CSV table of C-alpha atoms and ligand atoms in Angstrom, one decimal:
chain,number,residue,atom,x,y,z
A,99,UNK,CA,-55.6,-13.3,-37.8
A,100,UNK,CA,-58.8,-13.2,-40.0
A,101,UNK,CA,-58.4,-14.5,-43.6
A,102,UNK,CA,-61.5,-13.8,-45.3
A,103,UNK,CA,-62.3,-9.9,-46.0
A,104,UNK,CA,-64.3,-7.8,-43.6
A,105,UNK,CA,-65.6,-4.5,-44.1
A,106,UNK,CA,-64.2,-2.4,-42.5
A,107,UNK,CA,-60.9,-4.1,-42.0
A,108,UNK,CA,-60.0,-4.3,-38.3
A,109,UNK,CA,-56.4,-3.5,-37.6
A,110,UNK,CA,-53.9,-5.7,-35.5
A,111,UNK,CA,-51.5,-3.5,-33.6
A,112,UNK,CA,-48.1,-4.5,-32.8
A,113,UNK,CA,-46.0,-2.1,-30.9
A,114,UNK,CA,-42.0,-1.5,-32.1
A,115,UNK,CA,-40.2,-2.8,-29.1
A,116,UNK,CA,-37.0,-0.1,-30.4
A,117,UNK,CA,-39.1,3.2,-30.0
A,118,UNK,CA,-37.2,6.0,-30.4
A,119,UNK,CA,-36.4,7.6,-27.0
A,120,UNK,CA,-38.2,11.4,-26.9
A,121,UNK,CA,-35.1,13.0,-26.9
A,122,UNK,CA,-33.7,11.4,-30.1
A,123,UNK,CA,-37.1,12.2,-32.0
A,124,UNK,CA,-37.0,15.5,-30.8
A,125,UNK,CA,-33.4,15.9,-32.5
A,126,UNK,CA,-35.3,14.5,-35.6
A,127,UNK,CA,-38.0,16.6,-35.4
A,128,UNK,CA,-35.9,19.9,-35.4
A,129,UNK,CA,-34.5,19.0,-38.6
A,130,UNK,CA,-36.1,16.3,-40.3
A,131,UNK,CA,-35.6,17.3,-44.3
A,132,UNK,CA,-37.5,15.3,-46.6
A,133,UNK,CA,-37.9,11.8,-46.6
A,134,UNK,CA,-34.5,10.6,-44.4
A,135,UNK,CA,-36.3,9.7,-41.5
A,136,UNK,CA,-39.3,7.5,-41.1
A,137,UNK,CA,-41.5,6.9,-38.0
A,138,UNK,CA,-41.2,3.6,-35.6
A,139,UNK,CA,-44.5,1.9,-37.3
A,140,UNK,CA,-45.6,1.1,-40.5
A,141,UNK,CA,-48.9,-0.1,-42.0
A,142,UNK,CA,-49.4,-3.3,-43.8
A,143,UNK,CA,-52.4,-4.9,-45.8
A,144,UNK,CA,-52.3,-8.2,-47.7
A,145,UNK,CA,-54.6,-8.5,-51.1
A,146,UNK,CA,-54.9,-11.9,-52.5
A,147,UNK,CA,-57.0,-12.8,-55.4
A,148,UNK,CA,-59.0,-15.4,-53.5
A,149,UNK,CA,-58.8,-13.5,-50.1
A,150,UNK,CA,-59.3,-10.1,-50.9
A,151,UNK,CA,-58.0,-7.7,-48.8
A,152,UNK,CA,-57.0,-9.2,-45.2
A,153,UNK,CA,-54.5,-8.9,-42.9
A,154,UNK,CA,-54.4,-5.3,-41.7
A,155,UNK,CA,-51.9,-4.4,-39.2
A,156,UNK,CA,-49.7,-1.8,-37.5
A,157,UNK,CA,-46.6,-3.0,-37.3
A,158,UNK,CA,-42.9,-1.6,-35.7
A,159,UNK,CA,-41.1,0.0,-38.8
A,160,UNK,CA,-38.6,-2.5,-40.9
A,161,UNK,CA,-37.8,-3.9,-44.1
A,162,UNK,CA,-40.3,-6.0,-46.0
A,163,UNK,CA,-39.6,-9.5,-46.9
A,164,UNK,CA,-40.1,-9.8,-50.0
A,165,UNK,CA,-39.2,-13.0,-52.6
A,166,UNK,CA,-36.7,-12.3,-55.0
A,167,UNK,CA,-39.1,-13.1,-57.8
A,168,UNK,CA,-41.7,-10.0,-56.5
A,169,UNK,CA,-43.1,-9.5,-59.2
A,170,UNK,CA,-43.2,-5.6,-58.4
A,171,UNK,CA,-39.5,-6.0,-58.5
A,172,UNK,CA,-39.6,-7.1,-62.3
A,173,UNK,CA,-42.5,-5.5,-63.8
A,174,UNK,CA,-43.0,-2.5,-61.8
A,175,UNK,CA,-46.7,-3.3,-60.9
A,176,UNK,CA,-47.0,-0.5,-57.8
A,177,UNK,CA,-48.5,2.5,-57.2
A,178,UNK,CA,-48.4,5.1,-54.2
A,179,UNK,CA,-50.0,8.1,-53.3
A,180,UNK,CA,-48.4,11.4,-51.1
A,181,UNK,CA,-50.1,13.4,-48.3
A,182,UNK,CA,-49.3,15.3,-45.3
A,183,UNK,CA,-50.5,15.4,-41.3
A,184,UNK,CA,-50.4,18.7,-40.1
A,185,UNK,CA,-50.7,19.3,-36.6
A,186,UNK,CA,-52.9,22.5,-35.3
A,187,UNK,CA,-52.1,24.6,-33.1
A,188,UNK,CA,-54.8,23.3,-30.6
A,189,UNK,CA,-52.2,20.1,-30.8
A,190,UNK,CA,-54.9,18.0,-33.1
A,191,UNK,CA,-53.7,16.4,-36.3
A,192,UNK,CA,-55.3,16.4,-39.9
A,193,UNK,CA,-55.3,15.5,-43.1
A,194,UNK,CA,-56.2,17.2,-46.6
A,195,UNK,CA,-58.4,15.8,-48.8
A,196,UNK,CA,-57.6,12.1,-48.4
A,197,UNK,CA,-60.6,10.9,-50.2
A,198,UNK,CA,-58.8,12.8,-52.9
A,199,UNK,CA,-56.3,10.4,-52.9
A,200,UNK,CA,-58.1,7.7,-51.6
A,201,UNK,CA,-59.6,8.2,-54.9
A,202,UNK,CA,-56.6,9.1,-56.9
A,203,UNK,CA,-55.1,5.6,-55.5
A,204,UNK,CA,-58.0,3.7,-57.1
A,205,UNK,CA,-57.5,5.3,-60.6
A,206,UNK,CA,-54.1,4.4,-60.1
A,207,UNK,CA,-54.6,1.1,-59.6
A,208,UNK,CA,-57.1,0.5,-62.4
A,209,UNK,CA,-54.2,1.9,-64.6
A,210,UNK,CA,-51.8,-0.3,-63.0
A,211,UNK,CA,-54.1,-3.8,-62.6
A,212,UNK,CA,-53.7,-3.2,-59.0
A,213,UNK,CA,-57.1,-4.2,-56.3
A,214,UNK,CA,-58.8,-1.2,-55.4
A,215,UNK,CA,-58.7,-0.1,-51.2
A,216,UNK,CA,-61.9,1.2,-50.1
A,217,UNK,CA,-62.1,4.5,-49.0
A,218,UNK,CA,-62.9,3.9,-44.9
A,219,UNK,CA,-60.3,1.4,-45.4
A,220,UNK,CA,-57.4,4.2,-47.2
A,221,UNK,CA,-58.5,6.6,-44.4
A,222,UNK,CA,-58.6,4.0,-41.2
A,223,UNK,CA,-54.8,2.9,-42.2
A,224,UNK,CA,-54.0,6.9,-42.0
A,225,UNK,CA,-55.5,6.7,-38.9
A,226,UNK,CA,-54.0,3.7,-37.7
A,227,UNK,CA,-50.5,4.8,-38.0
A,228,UNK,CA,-51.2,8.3,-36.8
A,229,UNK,CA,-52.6,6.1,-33.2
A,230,UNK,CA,-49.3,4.9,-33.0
A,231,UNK,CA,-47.0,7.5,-34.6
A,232,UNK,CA,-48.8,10.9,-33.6
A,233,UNK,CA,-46.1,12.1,-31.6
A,234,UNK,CA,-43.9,12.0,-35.1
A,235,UNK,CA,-45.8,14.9,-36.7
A,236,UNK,CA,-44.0,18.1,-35.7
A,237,UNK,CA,-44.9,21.7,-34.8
A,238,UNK,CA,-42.6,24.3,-36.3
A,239,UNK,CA,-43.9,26.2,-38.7
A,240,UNK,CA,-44.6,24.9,-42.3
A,241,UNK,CA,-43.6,21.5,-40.7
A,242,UNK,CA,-46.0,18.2,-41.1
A,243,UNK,CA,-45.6,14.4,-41.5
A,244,UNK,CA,-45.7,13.6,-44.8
A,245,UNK,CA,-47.6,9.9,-45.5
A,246,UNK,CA,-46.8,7.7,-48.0
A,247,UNK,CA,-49.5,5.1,-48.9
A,248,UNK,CA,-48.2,2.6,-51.8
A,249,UNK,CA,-49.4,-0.6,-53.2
A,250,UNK,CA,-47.0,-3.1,-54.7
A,251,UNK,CA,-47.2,-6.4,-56.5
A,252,UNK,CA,-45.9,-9.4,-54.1
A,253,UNK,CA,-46.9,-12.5,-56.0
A,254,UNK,CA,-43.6,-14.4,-57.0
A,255,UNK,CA,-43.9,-15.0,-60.4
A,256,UNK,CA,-41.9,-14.2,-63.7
A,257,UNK,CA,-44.8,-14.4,-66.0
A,258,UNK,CA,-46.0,-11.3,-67.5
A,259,UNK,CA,-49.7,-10.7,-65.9
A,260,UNK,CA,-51.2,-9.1,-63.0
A,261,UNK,CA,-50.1,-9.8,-59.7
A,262,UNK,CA,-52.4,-12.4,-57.6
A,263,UNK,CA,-50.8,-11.1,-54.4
A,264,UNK,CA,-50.5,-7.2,-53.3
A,265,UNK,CA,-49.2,-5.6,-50.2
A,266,UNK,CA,-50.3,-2.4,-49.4
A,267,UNK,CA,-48.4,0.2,-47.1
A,268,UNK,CA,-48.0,3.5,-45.2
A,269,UNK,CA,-45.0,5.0,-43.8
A,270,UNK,CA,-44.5,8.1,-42.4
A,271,UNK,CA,-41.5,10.7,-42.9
A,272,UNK,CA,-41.1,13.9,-41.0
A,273,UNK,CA,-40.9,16.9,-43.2
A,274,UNK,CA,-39.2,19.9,-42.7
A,275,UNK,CA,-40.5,23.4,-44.0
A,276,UNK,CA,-39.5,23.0,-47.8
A,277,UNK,CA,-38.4,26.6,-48.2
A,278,UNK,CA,-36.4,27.3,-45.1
A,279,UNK,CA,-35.0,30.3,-46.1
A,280,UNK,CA,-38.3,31.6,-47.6
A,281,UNK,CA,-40.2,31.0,-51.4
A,282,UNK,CA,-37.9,31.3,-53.7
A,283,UNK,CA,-38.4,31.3,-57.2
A,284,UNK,CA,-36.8,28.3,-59.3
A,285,UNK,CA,-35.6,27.8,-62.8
A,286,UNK,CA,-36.7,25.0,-64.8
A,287,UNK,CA,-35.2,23.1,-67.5
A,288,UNK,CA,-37.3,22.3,-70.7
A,289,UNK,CA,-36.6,19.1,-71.6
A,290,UNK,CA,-37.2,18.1,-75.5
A,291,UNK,CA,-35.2,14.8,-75.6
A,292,UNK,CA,-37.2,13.1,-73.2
A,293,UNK,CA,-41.2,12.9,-72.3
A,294,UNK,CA,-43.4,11.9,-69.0
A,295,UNK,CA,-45.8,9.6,-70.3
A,296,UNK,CA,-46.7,8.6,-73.7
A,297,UNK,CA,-50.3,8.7,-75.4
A,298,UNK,CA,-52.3,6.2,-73.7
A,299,UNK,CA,-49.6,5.3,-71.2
A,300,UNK,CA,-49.3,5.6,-67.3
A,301,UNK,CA,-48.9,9.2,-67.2
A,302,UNK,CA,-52.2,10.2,-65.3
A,303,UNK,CA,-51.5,7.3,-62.9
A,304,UNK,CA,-49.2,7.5,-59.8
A,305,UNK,CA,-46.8,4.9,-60.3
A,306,UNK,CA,-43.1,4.4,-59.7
A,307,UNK,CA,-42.0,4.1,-63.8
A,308,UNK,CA,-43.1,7.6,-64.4
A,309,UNK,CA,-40.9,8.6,-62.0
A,310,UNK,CA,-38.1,6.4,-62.9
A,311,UNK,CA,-38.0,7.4,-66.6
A,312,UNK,CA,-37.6,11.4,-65.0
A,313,UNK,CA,-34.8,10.5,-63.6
A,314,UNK,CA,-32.2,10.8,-66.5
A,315,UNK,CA,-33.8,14.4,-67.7
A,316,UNK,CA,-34.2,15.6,-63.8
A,317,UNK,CA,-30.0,15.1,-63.8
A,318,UNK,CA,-30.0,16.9,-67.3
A,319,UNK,CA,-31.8,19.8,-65.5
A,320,UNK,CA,-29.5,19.5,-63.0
A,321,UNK,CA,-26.4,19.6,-65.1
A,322,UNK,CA,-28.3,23.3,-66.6
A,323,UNK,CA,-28.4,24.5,-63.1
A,324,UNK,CA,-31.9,24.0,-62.9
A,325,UNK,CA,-34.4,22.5,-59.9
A,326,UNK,CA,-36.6,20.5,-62.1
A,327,UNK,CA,-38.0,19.8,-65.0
A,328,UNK,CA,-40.9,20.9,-68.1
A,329,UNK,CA,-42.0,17.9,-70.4
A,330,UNK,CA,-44.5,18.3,-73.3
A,331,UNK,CA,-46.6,15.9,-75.1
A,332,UNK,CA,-45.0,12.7,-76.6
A,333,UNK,CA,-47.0,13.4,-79.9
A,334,UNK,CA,-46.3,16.8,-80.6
A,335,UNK,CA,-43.8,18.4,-78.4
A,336,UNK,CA,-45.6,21.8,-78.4
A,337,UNK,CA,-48.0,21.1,-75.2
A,338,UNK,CA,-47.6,21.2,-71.8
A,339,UNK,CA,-47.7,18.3,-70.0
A,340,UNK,CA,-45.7,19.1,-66.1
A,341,UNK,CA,-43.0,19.1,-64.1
A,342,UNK,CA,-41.6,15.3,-62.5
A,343,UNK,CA,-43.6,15.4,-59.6
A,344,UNK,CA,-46.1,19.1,-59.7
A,345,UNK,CA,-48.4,20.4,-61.8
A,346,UNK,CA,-47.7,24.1,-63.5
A,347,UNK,CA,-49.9,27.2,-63.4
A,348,UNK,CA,-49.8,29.9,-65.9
A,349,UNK,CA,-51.1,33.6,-64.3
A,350,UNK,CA,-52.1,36.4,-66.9
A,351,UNK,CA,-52.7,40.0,-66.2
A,352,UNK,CA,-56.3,39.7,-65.7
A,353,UNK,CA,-56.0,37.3,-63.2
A,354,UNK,CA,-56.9,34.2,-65.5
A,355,UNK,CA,-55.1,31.1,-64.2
A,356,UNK,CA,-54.5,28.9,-66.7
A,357,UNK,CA,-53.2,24.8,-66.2
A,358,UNK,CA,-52.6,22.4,-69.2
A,359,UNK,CA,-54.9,19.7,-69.1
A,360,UNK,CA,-53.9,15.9,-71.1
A,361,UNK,CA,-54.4,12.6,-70.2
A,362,UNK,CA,-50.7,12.2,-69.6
A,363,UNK,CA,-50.8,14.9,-66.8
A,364,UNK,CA,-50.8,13.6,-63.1
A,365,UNK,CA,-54.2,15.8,-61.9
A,366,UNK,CA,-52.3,17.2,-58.5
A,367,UNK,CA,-54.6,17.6,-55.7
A,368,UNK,CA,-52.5,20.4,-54.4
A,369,UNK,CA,-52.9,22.5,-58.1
A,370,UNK,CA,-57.3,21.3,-57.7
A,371,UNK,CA,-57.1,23.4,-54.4
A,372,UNK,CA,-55.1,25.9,-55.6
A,373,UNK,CA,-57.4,26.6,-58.6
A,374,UNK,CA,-60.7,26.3,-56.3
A,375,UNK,CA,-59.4,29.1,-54.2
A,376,UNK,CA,-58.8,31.2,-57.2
A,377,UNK,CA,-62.3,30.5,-58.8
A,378,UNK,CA,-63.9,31.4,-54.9
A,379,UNK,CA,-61.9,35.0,-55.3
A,380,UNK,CA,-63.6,35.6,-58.3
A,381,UNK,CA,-60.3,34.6,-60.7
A,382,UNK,CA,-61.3,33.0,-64.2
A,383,UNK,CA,-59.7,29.0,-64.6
A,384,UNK,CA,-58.8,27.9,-67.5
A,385,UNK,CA,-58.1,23.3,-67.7
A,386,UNK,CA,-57.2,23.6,-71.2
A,387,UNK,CA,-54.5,22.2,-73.7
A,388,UNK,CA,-51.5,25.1,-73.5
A,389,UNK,CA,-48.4,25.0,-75.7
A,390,UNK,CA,-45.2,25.9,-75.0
A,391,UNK,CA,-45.8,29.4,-77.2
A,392,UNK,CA,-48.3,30.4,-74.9
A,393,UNK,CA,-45.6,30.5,-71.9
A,394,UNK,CA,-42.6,32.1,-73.7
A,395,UNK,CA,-44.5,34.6,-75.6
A,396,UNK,CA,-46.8,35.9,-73.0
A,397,UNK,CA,-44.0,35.6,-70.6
A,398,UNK,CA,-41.8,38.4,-73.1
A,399,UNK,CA,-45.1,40.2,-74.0
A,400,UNK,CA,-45.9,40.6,-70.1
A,401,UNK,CA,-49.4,39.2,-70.1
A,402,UNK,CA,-48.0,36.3,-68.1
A,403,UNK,CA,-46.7,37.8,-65.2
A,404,UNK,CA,-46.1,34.6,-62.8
A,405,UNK,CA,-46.0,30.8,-63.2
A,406,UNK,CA,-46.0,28.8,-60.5
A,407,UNK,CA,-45.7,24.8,-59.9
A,408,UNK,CA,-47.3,23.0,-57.6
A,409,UNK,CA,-48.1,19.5,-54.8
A,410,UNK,CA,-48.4,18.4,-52.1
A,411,UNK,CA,-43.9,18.4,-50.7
A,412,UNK,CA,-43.4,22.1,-51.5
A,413,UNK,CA,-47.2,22.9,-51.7
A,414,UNK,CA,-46.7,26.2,-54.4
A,415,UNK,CA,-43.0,26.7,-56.0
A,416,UNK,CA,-42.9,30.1,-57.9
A,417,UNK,CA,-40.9,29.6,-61.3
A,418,UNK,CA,-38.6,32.5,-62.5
A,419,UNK,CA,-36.8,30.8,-65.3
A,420,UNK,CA,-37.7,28.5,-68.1
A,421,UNK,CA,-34.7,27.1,-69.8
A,422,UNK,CA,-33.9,24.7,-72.6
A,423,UNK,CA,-32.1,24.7,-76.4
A,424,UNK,CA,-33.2,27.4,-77.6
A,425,UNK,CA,-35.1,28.8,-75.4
A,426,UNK,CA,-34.5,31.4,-72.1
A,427,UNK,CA,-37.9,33.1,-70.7
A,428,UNK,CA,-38.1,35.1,-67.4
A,429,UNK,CA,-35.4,35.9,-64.7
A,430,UNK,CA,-33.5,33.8,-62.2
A,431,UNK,CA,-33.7,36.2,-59.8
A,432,UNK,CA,-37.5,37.2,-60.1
A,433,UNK,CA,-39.5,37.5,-57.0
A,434,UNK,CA,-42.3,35.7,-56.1
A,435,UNK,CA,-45.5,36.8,-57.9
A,436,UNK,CA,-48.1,38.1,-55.5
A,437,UNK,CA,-51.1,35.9,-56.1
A,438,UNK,CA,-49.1,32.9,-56.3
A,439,UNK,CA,-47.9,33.5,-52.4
A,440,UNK,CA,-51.2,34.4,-51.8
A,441,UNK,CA,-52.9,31.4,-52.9
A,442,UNK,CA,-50.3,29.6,-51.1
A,443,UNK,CA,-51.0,31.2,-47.8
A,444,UNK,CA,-54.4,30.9,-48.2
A,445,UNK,CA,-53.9,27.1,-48.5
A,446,UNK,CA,-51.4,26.4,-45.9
A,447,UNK,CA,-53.7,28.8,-43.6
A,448,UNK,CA,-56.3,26.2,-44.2
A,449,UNK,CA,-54.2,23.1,-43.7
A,450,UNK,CA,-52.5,24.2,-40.8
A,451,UNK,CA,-56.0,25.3,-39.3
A,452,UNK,CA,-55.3,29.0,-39.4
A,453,UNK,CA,-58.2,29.9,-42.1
A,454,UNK,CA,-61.8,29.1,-42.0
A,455,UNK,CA,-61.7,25.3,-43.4
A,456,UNK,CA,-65.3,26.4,-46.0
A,457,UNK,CA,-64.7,23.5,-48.3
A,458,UNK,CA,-64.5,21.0,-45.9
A,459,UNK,CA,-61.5,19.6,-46.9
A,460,UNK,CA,-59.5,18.6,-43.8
A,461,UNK,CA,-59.9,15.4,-42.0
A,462,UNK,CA,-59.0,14.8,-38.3
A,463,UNK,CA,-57.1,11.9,-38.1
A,464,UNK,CA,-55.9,11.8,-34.2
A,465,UNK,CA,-59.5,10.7,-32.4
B,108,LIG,C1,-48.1,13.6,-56.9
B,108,LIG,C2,-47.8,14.3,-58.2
B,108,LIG,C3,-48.2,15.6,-58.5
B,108,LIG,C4,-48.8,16.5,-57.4
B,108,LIG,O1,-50.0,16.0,-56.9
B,108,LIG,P1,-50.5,16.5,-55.5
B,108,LIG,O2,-51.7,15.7,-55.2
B,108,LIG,O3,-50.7,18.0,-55.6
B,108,LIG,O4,-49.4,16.2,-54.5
B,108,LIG,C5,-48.0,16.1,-59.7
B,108,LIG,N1,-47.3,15.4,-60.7
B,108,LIG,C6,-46.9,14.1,-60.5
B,108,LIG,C7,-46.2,13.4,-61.6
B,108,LIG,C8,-47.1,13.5,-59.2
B,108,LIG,O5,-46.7,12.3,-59.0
C-alpha cells in the first residue's frame, strides 16, 4: 500500500467474501426503505497530516475500528454529504450533480477543520463502490441507491484541536420510493423553543451536531402530529431558516418562487435544481431573507398558494400545514400544488434519464 499521496488516488479493491446471494438482495431490493440496509462494500480513505490523503480502498462492508479516544467520538469533528444512483432504463447508473457535493463536502470541511477531498478523487470513490456494488441500485420506479460520503476525525486524542488523522467513507443504502402511496402533503411544526444553527455557527455546513441538536424538536413535532420541523433565525426568531434536513419553497400566485436565504441555511442542492428549472420556465426566483409573516399571511390572503420542502431523500415534499403556539396556516388535507409536482417530475424525469439532461447535470458512474 502506497503512503505518500498520489493524484489521483488509485484504489485497492478487496472483495466481501459474505456477498449477499441474488436472491436475498432481490428480497432487499423490493423493499429496501430508507437507510436499513447497506451494500456488501464500503469505501475507505485515510488523511494524515504528514501523509495526506492515502490509502484508498474498496473494502467488504463492516464496522470500523475505531479507538475509543476518536476524537470524532468526543468532539464531533465529521461531516458527510447525501446523493443518489439512479439506474436508467437502458440499465446504466448515474449520479446528480456530484461536483455539487463534492464541493459542498469541501465547504463543510473548512467549517469543520476537516482536509479537503479533491473532486476526481470524491467522484472516483462513487465510482469505485458503484464497480463493486452496481447490482445494489434498484429499478422500480422512484427507487435509487442512496450514497453516503462522510468524513470523520480518527486521531485518538482528548485535546481540543483539529484532528491530525481523518477517515473518509462511502456506503451505500437501497432506497425505496419515499412516497409509496403517492405525494402527499405534510404538516410541519414550528418550532420557537429551539434553533438549527446559531449566527456564525455550523449551520451552512453538513455536519452531524446540526443534526443532533434537531433531534429533541423533530420528537416535539412529532408529539404535534407533525412530519418535521420549521426553525427561524437564532437572533430574531422572525426569519426563515429550514426544515432538519430540506430546504423550503414559498410559491405566490404569479409564479414567483421564493427561498429564505442566511448563512445558517444548509444550500440544498435538490432546492438549486429545483429553482433552476423554475427560472428556465420563465418563473421569477427570489434567494432572499423571508419572515415567518410572509408565510402565514400570504398563506390566509391566498397569494401563497403552495409551499413545498425539499432534498435530495424525498426530492420535493409538498407542505399543507404549518403549525406551532399560536400559530395554524393551511390544511392538513390540501392537495399537492400543481407546480410543485411539476417541478418535481421534471427533476426526477431528468435523474431517472426520462427528460432531456440540458444542464448537464448527471454523471455516469457505471463505466
Ligand atoms: C442535506 C440537507 C439539505 C438538502 O440538501 P440536498 O443537497 O438537496 O439533499 C437541506 N438541509 C439540511 C440541513 C441538509 O443537511
Amino acid at each position: 500500500m502506497t503512503i505518500a499521496t498520489t493524484f489521483p488516488l488509485s484504489f485497492d479493491v478487496t472483495p466481501s467474501t459474505a456477498q449477499r446471494a441474488t436472491a436475498e438482495r432481490d428480497a432487499i431490493l423490493a423493499d429496501p426503505g430508507f437507510g436499513k440496509h447497506f451494500t456488501d462494500h464500503m469505501v475507505s480513505i485515510t488523511w494524515t497530516i504528514d501523509g495526506g490523503w492515502h490509502d484508498a480502498e474498496v473494502l467488504p462492508y463492516g464496522p470500523l475500528s475505531l479507538d475509543p479516544a476518536a476524537s470524532v467520538l468526543h468532539y464531533a469533528q465529521e461531516i458527510f454529504e447525501g446523493l443518489k444512483a439512479y439506474r436508467h432504463a437502458d440499465g446504466s447508473i448515474w449520479s446528480f450533480r456530484p461536483e455539487a457535493n463534492s464541493r459542498r463536502l469541501r465547504r463543510s470541511a473548512t467549517r469543520l477543520a476537516l482536509p479537503h477531498l479533491a473532486e476526481e478523487d470524491f467522484v472516483e470513490s462513487l465510482r469505485q463502490l458503484i464497480a463493486a456494488d452496481g447490482s445494489w441500485v434498484p429499478s422500480a420506479p422512484e427507487t435509487s441507491l442512496y450514497l453516503r460520503p462522510f468524513m470523520i476525525a480518527t486521531e485518538s486524542f482528548l485535546g481540543v484541536r483539529a484532528a491530525q488523522k481523518v477517515g473518509y467513507h462511502v456506503i451505500a443504502s437501497p432506497a425505496g420510493a419515499y412516497f409509496a402511496s403517492g405525494v402527499t402533503p405534510v404538516s410541519i411544526w414550528l418550532s420557537t423553543n429551539y434553533s438549527r444553527a446559531g449566527k456564525g455557527g455550523t449551520g451552512a455546513a453538513k455536519t452531524g451536531g446540526n443534526y443532533a441538536s434537531s433531534l429533541l424538536p423533530q420528537q416535539e413535532a412529532a408529539d404535534h402530529g407533525c412530519a418535521q420541523v420549521l426553525f427561524l433565525d437564532s437572533v430574531e426568531g422572525v426569519y426563515l431558516e429550514e426544515l432538519g434536513g430540506m430546504n423550503v419553497v414559498l410559491v405566490y400566485k404569479d409564479g414567483t418562487l421564493v427561498t429564505p436565504e442566511s448563512d445558517s441555511i444548509l444550500e440544498g442542492i435538490t432546492r438549486d435544481s429545483i429553482l433552476q428549472l423554475a427560472e428556465d420556465r420563465g418563473h421569477k426566483v427570489e434567494r432572499r431573507r423571508v419572515r415567518l409573516d410572509e408565510w402565514v399571511d400570504g398563506v390566509a390572503s391566498g397569494d401563497i398558494t403552495e409551499v413545498f420542502a425539499c432534498g435530495t431523500a424525498a426530492v420535493v415534499t409538498p407542505i399543507g400545514r404549518l403549525i406551532g403556539e399560536g400559530i395554524d396556516v393551511g390544511s392538513a388535507d390540501a392537495t399537492a400544488g400543481e407546480l410543485t409536482m411539476s417541478l418535481r417530475e421534471e427533476l426526477t424525469g431528468m435523474q431517472y434519464g426520462r427528460v432531456p439532461d440540458r444542464h448537464g447535470w448527471m454523471t455516469r458512474l457505471d463505466r
